Amino acid sequence: MSLPRCPSYYNATIKHETHYPQLEGELEVDVVIIGGGFTGVATALELSEQGISVAIVEANKIAWGATGRNGGQVTGSLSGDKAMVKQLQNSIGIEAEQFVWDLRWRGHEIIKQRVAKYGIDCDLKYGHLHTAYKPAHMAEMLATFDEGARRGMADELILVSKAGISDYLDTPLYHGGLLNKRNMHLHSVNLCIGEARAAEANGAKIFEYSQVIDIQDGEQVVVKTPKGQITAKTAVLAGNAYHKLARNKLSGLLFPASLGNCATVRLDPALAKQLNPHDLAVYDSRFVLDYYRMTADHRLMFGGGTNYSGRDSKHVADELRPALERTFPKLKGIEIEFEWTGMAGIVVNRIPQLGKISPNLFYCQGYSGHGVATSHIMGEIMAQAVRGQLEEFDLFANMKQIRLPVGEWLGKQGMALGMLYYRMMEHFR
Ligand SMILES: Cc1cc2nc3c(=O)[nH]c(=O)nc-3n(C[C@H](O)[C@H](O)[C@H](O)COP(=O)(O)OP(=O)(O)OC[C@H]3O[C@@H](n4cnc5c(N)ncnc54)[C@H](O)[C@@H]3O)c2cc1C
C-alpha cells in the first residue's frame, strides 16, 4: 500500500513537489535502486553523474521515509565511530583513526558541493552547539575539542562555558557546550528532492508509488512492483527501516525506532533571534537526547524523547512539549503547528551496514539516527561499489555486524529495554 507524505513542517514547505510516474511495464537499466530517501537518491545522483543508467523505485514519494522526517542536522558525529576504528584497526592498522575522522566530514563536503552545483534551495546553514546536560558531560566536549584542534579544526570549534551558554541560547539548561562551525542544518526534503531532480536531469529514471514486492537475483536482477518490473545488472536496497525485503538475509540486523519531531507556529523573528541568536542547530549530550533548531521561517523545530518500541507515538507534540518548554521557558504554551514521527534504523554496534545479499544485490542501511551526512557518504561508497571499486565498500562489508537471533518484535522489546538501561545509566554519568 502506498502512502502520501506525512503532515510535517518539511512537507508543508516543499519548493518543488515531485510527480514521478508509477512504474508500469518493463524497463532495463544498469542499476536499480530500491528506496528514494537520501541513501537511494545520493547513490543514484552519483551514478547518473558518471553516465550510468539508473532507476529509483520508491514505494511512496521521494523523501517519504526518515529523510523527510528528521531534524535536518548534518553532524560530524558519525554513529559507531569508536567501534568502527576498533574493527578497522584489524584491516588498515594505524590508518583507521584518520580514515574514520575524514569520513565524518565527507558527507558535509558532498552536500555542500551538490547544493552549490545544482543550486538546491534547502535553507543550508552552518553551526551546531553540542550542549552538556550535566557538568560531567563537559569532559566529552573537551575531548572532542582537543581531537578537532589536533586535526586542524581549531578555527571551527569553540568550547563554551556554563556562563557562556547565554550568548548562544536563552535557556536555563546546560553546563556548557561545544560549538562546531563546520556542522550544518537544512531542509531535508528540499535537499533530497533537489538531488532527485539533479539525478533526473542527468538521465536517471524515477518512479513513485511503486512498491517493490519481489526481487529475483541471478545473473541479472529483476525488481518487481505491482504493475511493472525493472531488469538491471545490479540492484541496491536502500529502504532502511521501512522495507521488509530480503528478510532471510537481513533479519535481526536493523531495528526500526520511532522518533518524534514537531514545529511550533512561526515565532516573531525578534523572539527567534533572542532564543537562538546565532541560528544554531542544537543537540544535548544525553544518550536519549533532545535536538532542535530554528527553521527558515522562524519556527522552533524540536525533536527527541524516542520511542524505541518501534511503534509510532500518537501524541508527539504532547510528549515533546514538556522538554521544549523546559528548554525555552519563554515558549510556554506556544502552539505546535506540526507534529510527526519517523523510523530510524538502529544498529546494535551503531556501525552502518553495507553488504551484498547476492553477487548483484547490494544493501546499505542503519545510521542509528545520524543519517543525513552518513547517507551521502554511503551513497558515494555504494556508487563506487556497483562500478566495481570495492575497497571502501569491503572495509564496511567486512566489519562484524551484530545479528540478534530474534524476530523484529522481540528485537524491538530488547531495544526498548536497552534504552531504559541507558536512561538509568544517565543518572550515573
Ligand atoms: C525523527 C527523526 C529525526 C532524525 N534526525 C536526524 C538528524 O537531525 N540528523 C541526522 O543525521 N539524521 C537524523 N535522522 C536519521 C536520518 O533521517 C536517516 O538516517 C536517513 O534519512 C536515512 O535515509 P535512507 O534513505 O537510508 O532511509 P529513508 O529515508 O527511510 O528511505 C527509505 C525509503 O525506502 C522506501 N521503501 C521502503 N520499502 C520499499 C519497497 N519495498 N519498495 C520501494 N521503496 C521502499 C520508503 O518509502 C522510503 O522512502 C533522523 C531520523 C528520524 C526518524
Tab-separated table of C-alpha atoms and ligand atoms in Angstrom:
chain	number	residue	atom	x	y	z
A	1	MET	CA	0.000	0.000	0.000
A	2	SER	CA	1.391	3.414	-0.967
A	3	LEU	CA	1.063	6.367	1.371
A	4	PRO	CA	1.026	10.169	0.959
A	5	ARG	CA	3.559	12.445	2.638
A	6	CYS	CA	3.264	12.872	6.417
A	7	PRO	CA	1.944	16.176	7.864
A	8	SER	CA	5.385	17.594	8.687
A	9	TYR	CA	6.824	21.095	8.519
A	10	TYR	CA	9.056	19.918	5.685
A	11	ASN	CA	6.185	18.668	3.590
A	12	ALA	CA	4.219	21.897	4.109
A	13	THR	CA	7.172	23.888	2.732
A	14	ILE	CA	8.304	21.851	-0.283
A	15	LYS	CA	9.778	24.002	-3.062
A	16	HIS	CA	9.271	21.542	-5.923
A	17	GLU	CA	6.737	18.796	-5.223
A	18	THR	CA	7.528	15.592	-7.093
A	19	HIS	CA	5.168	13.976	-9.600
A	20	TYR	CA	7.114	10.975	-10.808
A	21	PRO	CA	5.147	8.234	-12.555
A	22	GLN	CA	4.290	4.805	-11.250
A	23	LEU	CA	6.365	2.013	-12.736
A	24	GLU	CA	4.334	0.282	-15.424
A	25	GLY	CA	5.602	-2.272	-17.913
A	26	GLU	CA	9.222	-3.313	-18.301
A	27	LEU	CA	12.448	-1.351	-18.232
A	28	GLU	CA	16.137	-2.234	-18.360
A	29	VAL	CA	18.891	-0.179	-16.696
A	30	ASP	CA	22.402	-0.746	-15.345
A	31	VAL	CA	21.483	-0.108	-11.727
A	32	VAL	CA	18.118	-0.131	-9.996
A	33	ILE	CA	17.787	1.424	-6.554
A	34	ILE	CA	15.005	0.461	-4.175
A	35	GLY	CA	14.034	3.374	-1.922
A	36	GLY	CA	14.009	7.094	-2.638
A	37	GLY	CA	15.413	8.529	0.592
A	38	PHE	CA	18.853	10.124	0.987
A	39	THR	CA	20.670	6.788	0.541
A	40	GLY	CA	18.901	5.843	-2.675
A	41	VAL	CA	18.876	9.324	-4.179
A	42	ALA	CA	22.504	10.109	-3.241
A	43	THR	CA	23.634	6.822	-4.816
A	44	ALA	CA	21.559	7.453	-7.935
A	45	LEU	CA	22.869	11.009	-8.330
A	46	GLU	CA	26.452	9.836	-8.016
A	47	LEU	CA	25.889	7.129	-10.658
A	48	SER	CA	23.975	9.420	-13.008
A	49	GLU	CA	26.837	11.924	-12.852
A	50	GLN	CA	29.084	9.160	-14.161
A	51	GLY	CA	26.747	8.455	-17.066
A	52	ILE	CA	25.442	5.171	-15.687
A	53	SER	CA	21.811	4.360	-16.424
A	54	VAL	CA	19.998	4.184	-13.126
A	55	ALA	CA	16.413	3.981	-11.874
A	56	ILE	CA	14.966	4.685	-8.424
A	57	VAL	CA	11.848	2.775	-7.408
A	58	GLU	CA	10.135	4.358	-4.406
A	59	ALA	CA	7.134	2.822	-2.633
A	60	ASN	CA	5.657	6.205	-1.689
A	61	LYS	CA	7.163	9.612	-2.536
A	62	ILE	CA	10.767	10.787	-2.829
A	63	ALA	CA	11.959	11.621	0.731
A	64	TRP	CA	8.877	9.978	2.232
A	65	GLY	CA	10.758	7.997	4.923
A	66	ALA	CA	13.220	9.132	7.621
A	67	THR	CA	14.742	11.514	5.073
A	68	GLY	CA	11.572	13.602	5.128
A	69	ARG	CA	11.063	13.480	8.881
A	70	ASN	CA	14.418	14.168	10.532
A	71	GLY	CA	15.878	17.082	12.468
A	72	GLY	CA	17.822	18.318	9.425
A	73	GLN	CA	21.076	18.332	11.402
A	74	VAL	CA	24.181	17.500	9.384
A	75	THR	CA	26.559	16.382	12.103
A	76	GLY	CA	30.071	15.014	12.044
A	77	SER	CA	29.168	12.726	14.915
A	78	LEU	CA	29.378	9.514	12.938
A	79	SER	CA	27.416	6.731	14.555
A	80	GLY	CA	29.543	3.772	15.628
A	81	ASP	CA	32.812	5.708	15.172
A	82	LYS	CA	34.676	4.102	18.068
A	83	ALA	CA	33.545	0.576	17.153
A	84	MET	CA	34.492	1.322	13.552
A	85	VAL	CA	38.032	2.404	14.477
A	86	LYS	CA	38.463	-0.724	16.582
A	87	GLN	CA	37.390	-3.037	13.787
A	88	LEU	CA	39.258	-1.169	11.067
A	89	GLN	CA	42.496	-1.408	13.021
A	90	ASN	CA	42.495	-5.088	12.074
A	91	SER	CA	42.289	-4.329	8.364
A	92	ILE	CA	44.052	-0.968	7.830
A	93	GLY	CA	46.051	-0.631	11.063
A	94	ILE	CA	47.057	2.827	12.216
A	95	GLU	CA	45.257	4.477	9.287
A	96	ALA	CA	41.933	3.552	10.923
A	97	GLU	CA	41.633	6.657	13.119
A	98	GLN	CA	42.396	9.075	10.293
A	99	PHE	CA	40.062	7.201	7.933
A	100	VAL	CA	37.140	7.490	10.359
A	101	TRP	CA	37.978	11.140	11.136
A	102	ASP	CA	37.956	12.030	7.438
A	103	LEU	CA	34.805	10.007	6.900
A	104	ARG	CA	32.867	12.064	9.424
A	105	TRP	CA	33.240	15.209	7.298
A	106	ARG	CA	32.903	13.644	3.855
A	107	GLY	CA	29.092	13.850	3.829
A	108	HIS	CA	29.294	17.580	4.592
A	109	GLU	CA	31.503	18.126	1.531
A	110	ILE	CA	29.209	16.102	-0.750
A	111	ILE	CA	26.122	18.011	0.411
A	112	LYS	CA	27.815	21.437	0.131
A	113	GLN	CA	29.140	20.649	-3.305
A	114	ARG	CA	25.748	19.405	-4.557
A	115	VAL	CA	23.830	22.349	-3.157
A	116	ALA	CA	26.247	24.672	-4.978
A	117	LYS	CA	26.473	22.694	-8.221
A	118	TYR	CA	22.748	22.155	-8.678
A	119	GLY	CA	21.538	25.349	-6.978
A	120	ILE	CA	19.442	23.415	-4.453
A	121	ASP	CA	17.418	25.769	-2.270
A	122	CYS	CA	17.328	23.891	1.060
A	123	ASP	CA	17.981	26.600	3.699
A	124	LEU	CA	21.546	25.362	4.276
A	125	LYS	CA	23.076	26.996	7.343
A	126	TYR	CA	26.194	26.437	9.418
A	127	GLY	CA	26.760	25.883	13.127
A	128	HIS	CA	25.897	23.341	15.793
A	129	LEU	CA	26.023	23.547	19.544
A	130	HIS	CA	26.501	20.256	21.357
A	131	THR	CA	25.335	21.079	24.860
A	132	ALA	CA	26.424	19.495	28.156
A	133	TYR	CA	23.321	18.371	30.025
A	134	LYS	CA	25.375	17.671	33.153
A	135	PRO	CA	28.689	19.156	34.357
A	136	ALA	CA	30.412	15.777	33.860
A	137	HIS	CA	29.439	15.804	30.170
A	138	MET	CA	31.911	18.641	29.529
A	139	ALA	CA	34.709	16.051	29.576
A	140	GLU	CA	33.384	14.656	26.282
A	141	MET	CA	33.212	18.158	24.763
A	142	LEU	CA	36.779	18.834	25.849
A	143	ALA	CA	37.999	15.556	24.344
A	144	THR	CA	36.234	16.342	21.037
A	145	PHE	CA	37.661	19.863	21.066
A	146	ASP	CA	41.184	18.539	21.660
A	147	GLU	CA	40.879	15.974	18.889
A	148	GLY	CA	39.482	18.564	16.468
A	149	ALA	CA	42.252	21.032	17.314
A	150	ARG	CA	44.870	18.302	16.849
A	151	ARG	CA	43.444	17.523	13.439
A	152	GLY	CA	43.397	21.122	12.196
A	153	MET	CA	39.876	22.223	13.115
A	154	ALA	CA	40.724	24.673	15.903
A	155	ASP	CA	39.289	27.633	13.960
A	156	GLU	CA	35.939	25.910	13.651
A	157	LEU	CA	35.447	24.883	17.277
A	158	ILE	CA	34.641	26.934	20.380
A	159	LEU	CA	34.393	25.476	23.869
A	160	VAL	CA	31.552	27.244	25.635
A	161	SER	CA	31.486	27.528	29.424
A	162	LYS	CA	28.326	27.355	31.556
A	163	ALA	CA	28.301	31.143	31.802
A	164	GLY	CA	28.915	31.430	28.066
A	165	ILE	CA	25.831	29.433	27.072
A	166	SER	CA	23.631	32.511	27.430
A	167	ASP	CA	25.492	34.072	24.459
A	168	TYR	CA	24.090	31.284	22.294
A	169	LEU	CA	20.782	30.172	23.791
A	170	ASP	CA	18.147	31.716	26.033
A	171	THR	CA	17.782	28.628	28.204
A	172	PRO	CA	18.314	27.738	31.860
A	173	LEU	CA	19.626	24.299	30.849
A	174	TYR	CA	23.181	23.167	30.145
A	175	HIS	CA	26.562	23.311	31.772
A	176	GLY	CA	28.485	24.398	28.710
A	177	GLY	CA	28.951	23.023	25.250
A	178	LEU	CA	30.993	22.724	22.098
A	179	LEU	CA	30.219	24.972	19.140
A	180	ASN	CA	31.088	23.432	15.799
A	181	LYS	CA	31.025	25.792	12.826
A	182	ARG	CA	31.571	23.058	10.230
A	183	ASN	CA	28.341	21.219	11.039
A	184	MET	CA	25.262	22.316	9.162
A	185	HIS	CA	21.473	22.203	9.195
A	186	LEU	CA	18.998	22.225	6.351
A	187	HIS	CA	15.556	21.422	4.936
A	188	SER	CA	15.884	17.688	4.321
A	189	VAL	CA	13.003	17.231	1.899
A	190	ASN	CA	14.071	20.130	-0.308
A	191	LEU	CA	17.638	18.773	-0.345
A	192	CYS	CA	16.530	15.254	-1.272
A	193	ILE	CA	14.081	16.413	-3.934
A	194	GLY	CA	16.760	18.776	-5.307
A	195	GLU	CA	19.142	15.840	-5.595
A	196	ALA	CA	16.457	13.687	-7.233
A	197	ARG	CA	15.790	16.444	-9.779
A	198	ALA	CA	19.515	16.663	-10.487
A	199	ALA	CA	19.705	12.884	-10.995
A	200	GLU	CA	16.684	13.028	-13.291
A	201	ALA	CA	18.310	15.836	-15.300
A	202	ASN	CA	21.347	13.544	-15.673
A	203	GLY	CA	19.115	10.816	-17.100
A	204	ALA	CA	18.006	8.827	-14.030
A	205	LYS	CA	14.501	7.353	-14.163
A	206	ILE	CA	12.425	7.853	-11.023
A	207	PHE	CA	9.223	6.059	-10.066
A	208	GLU	CA	6.968	6.854	-7.118
A	209	TYR	CA	4.062	4.912	-5.618
A	210	SER	CA	5.857	1.806	-6.889
A	211	GLN	CA	6.479	-0.569	-4.024
A	212	VAL	CA	8.950	-3.326	-4.774
A	213	ILE	CA	7.245	-6.576	-3.874
A	214	ASP	CA	9.781	-9.081	-5.165
A	215	ILE	CA	13.424	-9.236	-6.170
A	216	GLN	CA	14.789	-12.055	-8.311
A	217	ASP	CA	18.559	-12.131	-8.339
A	218	GLY	CA	20.638	-14.194	-10.702
A	219	GLU	CA	22.954	-13.113	-13.480
A	220	GLN	CA	20.748	-10.041	-13.631
A	221	VAL	CA	18.404	-8.653	-11.010
A	222	VAL	CA	14.698	-8.281	-11.658
A	223	VAL	CA	12.835	-5.917	-9.345
A	224	LYS	CA	9.064	-6.282	-9.434
A	225	THR	CA	6.325	-3.844	-8.467
A	226	PRO	CA	2.559	-4.463	-8.748
A	227	LYS	CA	2.435	-3.025	-12.285
A	228	GLY	CA	5.921	-3.389	-13.700
A	229	GLN	CA	9.460	-4.655	-13.446
A	230	ILE	CA	12.994	-3.434	-13.958
A	231	THR	CA	15.864	-5.647	-15.050
A	232	ALA	CA	19.324	-4.453	-14.081
A	233	LYS	CA	22.916	-5.642	-13.774
A	234	THR	CA	22.896	-4.530	-10.148
A	235	ALA	CA	20.333	-3.529	-7.524
A	236	VAL	CA	20.849	-1.506	-4.353
A	237	LEU	CA	18.438	-1.994	-1.488
A	238	ALA	CA	18.084	1.386	0.249
A	239	GLY	CA	14.795	1.003	2.139
A	240	ASN	CA	16.457	1.344	5.572
A	241	ALA	CA	13.958	0.935	8.445
A	242	TYR	CA	10.925	0.949	6.141
A	243	HIS	CA	11.379	-2.128	3.981
A	244	LYS	CA	10.694	-5.800	4.549
A	245	LEU	CA	12.647	-7.217	1.609
A	246	ALA	CA	15.343	-9.937	1.743
A	247	ARG	CA	14.308	-10.913	5.276
A	248	ASN	CA	16.177	-14.224	5.066
A	249	LYS	CA	19.495	-12.314	4.844
A	250	LEU	CA	18.747	-9.095	6.707
A	251	SER	CA	16.544	-10.003	9.648
A	252	GLY	CA	17.965	-9.303	13.090
A	253	LEU	CA	20.456	-6.708	11.768
A	254	LEU	CA	18.495	-3.458	11.994
A	255	PHE	CA	15.683	-2.345	14.272
A	256	PRO	CA	13.225	0.451	13.488
A	257	ALA	CA	12.887	3.032	16.257
A	258	SER	CA	10.168	5.658	16.111
A	259	LEU	CA	11.484	9.186	16.737
A	260	GLY	CA	9.259	12.218	17.230
A	261	ASN	CA	9.618	15.715	15.845
A	262	CYS	CA	7.489	18.869	15.887
A	263	ALA	CA	7.497	22.511	14.806
A	264	THR	CA	5.838	25.464	16.507
A	265	VAL	CA	3.902	28.195	14.764
A	266	ARG	CA	6.099	30.936	13.304
A	267	LEU	CA	7.728	32.940	16.076
A	268	ASP	CA	8.230	36.663	15.953
A	269	PRO	CA	11.662	36.893	14.249
A	270	ALA	CA	12.912	39.010	17.168
A	271	LEU	CA	11.913	36.274	19.640
A	272	ALA	CA	13.539	33.585	17.486
A	273	LYS	CA	16.735	35.660	17.476
A	274	GLN	CA	16.579	36.131	21.208
A	275	LEU	CA	16.202	32.371	21.822
A	276	ASN	CA	18.919	31.292	19.390
A	277	PRO	CA	20.809	34.412	18.206
A	278	HIS	CA	23.351	32.538	16.046
A	279	ASP	CA	20.725	30.304	14.425
A	280	LEU	CA	22.483	27.130	15.562
A	281	ALA	CA	21.294	23.569	15.480
A	282	VAL	CA	21.473	22.140	18.989
A	283	TYR	CA	21.620	18.637	20.428
A	284	ASP	CA	22.336	17.702	24.004
A	285	SER	CA	24.759	15.216	25.474
A	286	ARG	CA	22.379	12.570	26.829
A	287	PHE	CA	22.060	9.073	25.393
A	288	VAL	CA	18.398	9.787	24.613
A	289	LEU	CA	18.717	13.391	23.616
A	290	ASP	CA	16.716	16.444	22.567
A	291	TYR	CA	17.641	18.196	19.303
A	292	TYR	CA	16.296	21.411	17.865
A	293	ARG	CA	16.860	24.384	15.597
A	294	MET	CA	15.019	27.289	14.024
A	295	THR	CA	13.516	26.821	10.575
A	296	ALA	CA	13.979	29.409	7.843
A	297	ASP	CA	10.530	30.824	8.655
A	298	HIS	CA	11.338	31.188	12.387
A	299	ARG	CA	9.631	28.149	13.891
A	300	LEU	CA	11.291	26.110	16.578
A	301	MET	CA	11.675	22.555	15.292
A	302	PHE	CA	12.134	20.293	18.293
A	303	GLY	CA	12.688	16.525	18.462
A	304	GLY	CA	13.708	13.915	20.959
A	305	GLY	CA	12.244	11.552	23.533
A	306	THR	CA	12.453	8.489	21.385
A	307	ASN	CA	10.052	5.590	21.333
A	308	TYR	CA	12.269	2.552	20.917
A	309	SER	CA	9.355	0.144	20.941
A	310	GLY	CA	9.304	0.849	17.188
A	311	ARG	CA	5.675	1.997	17.376
A	312	ASP	CA	4.694	5.466	16.229
A	313	SER	CA	3.637	7.777	19.036
A	314	LYS	CA	0.114	9.146	18.670
A	315	HIS	CA	0.619	12.400	20.555
A	316	VAL	CA	4.100	13.523	19.615
A	317	ALA	CA	3.562	17.196	20.414
A	318	ASP	CA	2.205	16.391	23.894
A	319	GLU	CA	5.197	14.150	24.517
A	320	LEU	CA	7.731	16.735	23.333
A	321	ARG	CA	6.112	19.833	24.867
A	322	PRO	CA	7.492	19.450	28.434
A	323	ALA	CA	11.076	19.201	27.152
A	324	LEU	CA	10.523	22.078	24.706
A	325	GLU	CA	9.163	24.341	27.463
A	326	ARG	CA	11.915	23.306	29.872
A	327	THR	CA	14.446	24.303	27.220
A	328	PHE	CA	12.803	27.616	26.355
A	329	PRO	CA	10.501	28.764	29.193
A	330	LYS	CA	9.577	31.810	27.062
A	331	LEU	CA	7.721	29.380	24.756
A	332	LYS	CA	5.414	28.069	27.493
A	333	GLY	CA	2.027	27.384	25.917
A	334	ILE	CA	3.268	28.025	22.364
A	335	GLU	CA	1.102	26.478	19.668
A	336	ILE	CA	2.683	23.499	17.947
A	337	GLU	CA	1.577	23.527	14.311
A	338	PHE	CA	3.250	20.374	13.008
A	339	GLU	CA	3.971	17.027	14.664
A	340	TRP	CA	5.200	13.847	13.055
A	341	THR	CA	7.176	10.677	13.659
A	342	GLY	CA	9.688	8.735	11.623
A	343	MET	CA	11.516	5.423	11.714
A	344	ALA	CA	15.268	5.468	12.170
A	345	GLY	CA	17.213	2.267	11.567
A	346	ILE	CA	19.104	1.396	14.742
A	347	VAL	CA	22.074	-0.956	14.640
A	348	VAL	CA	23.340	-2.670	17.798
A	349	ASN	CA	27.016	-1.667	17.390
A	350	ARG	CA	25.965	1.517	15.522
A	351	ILE	CA	28.207	0.807	12.517
A	352	PRO	CA	26.418	1.477	9.191
A	353	GLN	CA	25.652	-1.787	7.437
A	354	LEU	CA	26.826	-2.241	3.867
A	355	GLY	CA	26.865	-5.614	2.201
A	356	LYS	CA	25.755	-7.960	-0.545
A	357	ILE	CA	22.754	-10.250	-0.387
A	358	SER	CA	23.909	-11.945	-3.593
A	359	PRO	CA	26.609	-11.027	-6.148
A	360	ASN	CA	24.357	-8.428	-7.820
A	361	LEU	CA	22.169	-7.306	-4.941
A	362	PHE	CA	23.718	-4.796	-2.540
A	363	TYR	CA	22.272	-3.211	0.600
A	364	CYS	CA	23.115	-0.134	2.631
A	365	GLN	CA	21.327	0.815	5.851
A	366	GLY	CA	21.455	1.658	9.552
A	367	TYR	CA	22.820	5.068	10.553
A	368	SER	CA	21.275	4.996	14.037
A	369	GLY	CA	19.751	8.474	13.842
A	370	HIS	CA	22.805	10.137	12.233
A	371	GLY	CA	21.982	9.591	8.593
A	372	VAL	CA	21.837	12.970	6.878
A	373	ALA	CA	25.593	13.177	6.318
A	374	THR	CA	26.243	9.424	6.560
A	375	SER	CA	23.728	8.505	3.837
A	376	HIS	CA	25.636	10.781	1.454
A	377	ILE	CA	28.956	9.166	2.354
A	378	MET	CA	27.452	5.733	1.894
A	379	GLY	CA	25.821	6.789	-1.390
A	380	GLU	CA	29.286	7.618	-2.705
A	381	ILE	CA	30.714	4.313	-1.469
A	382	MET	CA	27.788	2.330	-2.919
A	383	ALA	CA	28.154	4.058	-6.292
A	384	GLN	CA	31.847	3.109	-6.308
A	385	ALA	CA	30.970	-0.455	-5.347
A	386	VAL	CA	28.440	-1.079	-8.095
A	387	ARG	CA	31.065	0.172	-10.566
A	388	GLY	CA	33.499	-2.415	-9.232
A	389	GLN	CA	35.589	-0.173	-6.946
A	390	LEU	CA	35.143	-2.184	-3.804
A	391	GLU	CA	37.901	-1.031	-1.434
A	392	GLU	CA	35.816	1.175	0.845
A	393	PHE	CA	32.699	-0.946	0.447
A	394	ASP	CA	34.671	-4.013	1.517
A	395	LEU	CA	36.020	-2.213	4.591
A	396	PHE	CA	32.418	-1.829	5.762
A	397	ALA	CA	31.099	-5.115	4.423
A	398	ASN	CA	33.844	-6.967	6.312
A	399	MET	CA	33.083	-5.314	9.634
A	400	LYS	CA	31.390	-7.551	12.150
A	401	GLN	CA	27.669	-6.890	12.205
A	402	ILE	CA	25.742	-7.986	15.256
A	403	ARG	CA	22.699	-10.008	14.343
A	404	LEU	CA	20.200	-10.564	17.134
A	405	PRO	CA	18.777	-14.034	16.697
A	406	VAL	CA	15.264	-12.780	17.412
A	407	GLY	CA	12.302	-11.620	15.347
A	408	GLU	CA	11.578	-7.935	14.850
A	409	TRP	CA	9.046	-7.833	17.676
A	410	LEU	CA	11.432	-9.322	20.232
A	411	GLY	CA	14.252	-7.163	18.882
A	412	LYS	CA	12.171	-4.032	19.500
A	413	GLN	CA	11.410	-5.144	23.060
A	414	GLY	CA	15.138	-5.717	23.548
A	415	MET	CA	15.847	-2.241	22.251
A	416	ALA	CA	13.201	-0.697	24.496
A	417	LEU	CA	14.881	-2.425	27.441
A	418	GLY	CA	18.275	-1.237	26.226
A	419	MET	CA	17.057	2.356	26.123
A	420	LEU	CA	15.616	2.022	29.599
A	421	TYR	CA	19.048	0.842	30.689
A	422	TYR	CA	20.700	3.866	29.026
A	423	ARG	CA	18.203	6.249	30.648
A	424	MET	CA	19.045	4.704	34.031
A	425	MET	CA	22.771	4.905	33.347
A	426	GLU	CA	22.279	8.603	32.601
A	427	HIS	CA	21.867	9.143	36.352
A	428	PHE	CA	25.436	7.946	36.909
A	429	ARG	CA	27.106	9.976	34.152
B	1	LIG	C1	12.560	11.786	13.574
B	1	LIG	C2	13.930	11.568	13.033
B	1	LIG	C3	14.917	12.538	13.258
B	1	LIG	C4	16.189	12.361	12.723
B	1	LIG	N1	17.078	13.403	12.838
B	1	LIG	C5	18.280	13.315	12.223
B	1	LIG	C6	19.151	14.421	12.214
B	1	LIG	O1	18.826	15.517	12.683
B	1	LIG	N2	20.378	14.261	11.658
B	1	LIG	C7	20.751	13.089	11.065
B	1	LIG	O2	21.893	12.991	10.574
B	1	LIG	N3	19.902	12.033	10.986
B	1	LIG	C8	18.680	12.124	11.529
B	1	LIG	N4	17.801	11.087	11.420
B	1	LIG	C9	18.190	9.899	10.628
B	1	LIG	C10	18.090	10.143	9.118
B	1	LIG	O3	16.896	10.793	8.794
B	1	LIG	C11	18.150	8.792	8.385
B	1	LIG	O4	19.307	8.097	8.803
B	1	LIG	C12	18.213	8.931	6.868
B	1	LIG	O5	17.224	9.792	6.392
B	1	LIG	C13	18.058	7.561	6.234
B	1	LIG	O6	17.884	7.701	4.860
B	1	LIG	P1	17.543	6.429	3.978
B	1	LIG	O7	17.420	6.881	2.590
B	1	LIG	O8	18.533	5.353	4.252
B	1	LIG	O9	16.150	5.891	4.543
B	1	LIG	P2	14.679	6.517	4.382
B	1	LIG	O10	14.730	7.990	4.265
B	1	LIG	O11	13.848	5.934	5.457
B	1	LIG	O12	14.208	5.991	2.967
B	1	LIG	C14	13.817	4.673	2.713
B	1	LIG	C15	12.812	4.719	1.570
B	1	LIG	O13	12.583	3.394	1.094
B	1	LIG	C16	11.249	3.311	0.698
B	1	LIG	N5	10.872	1.891	0.656
B	1	LIG	C17	10.710	1.035	1.679
B	1	LIG	N6	10.329	-0.183	1.239
B	1	LIG	C18	10.266	-0.088	-0.097
B	1	LIG	C19	9.903	-1.001	-1.121
B	1	LIG	N7	9.534	-2.263	-0.844
B	1	LIG	N8	9.897	-0.582	-2.414
B	1	LIG	C20	10.274	0.688	-2.718
B	1	LIG	N9	10.628	1.608	-1.785
B	1	LIG	C21	10.619	1.226	-0.490
B	1	LIG	C22	10.496	4.112	1.753
B	1	LIG	O14	9.219	4.511	1.287
B	1	LIG	C23	11.442	5.257	1.991
B	1	LIG	O15	11.119	6.400	1.208
B	1	LIG	C24	16.519	11.197	11.984
B	1	LIG	C25	15.556	10.198	11.781
B	1	LIG	C26	14.269	10.379	12.281
B	1	LIG	C27	13.257	9.314	12.001
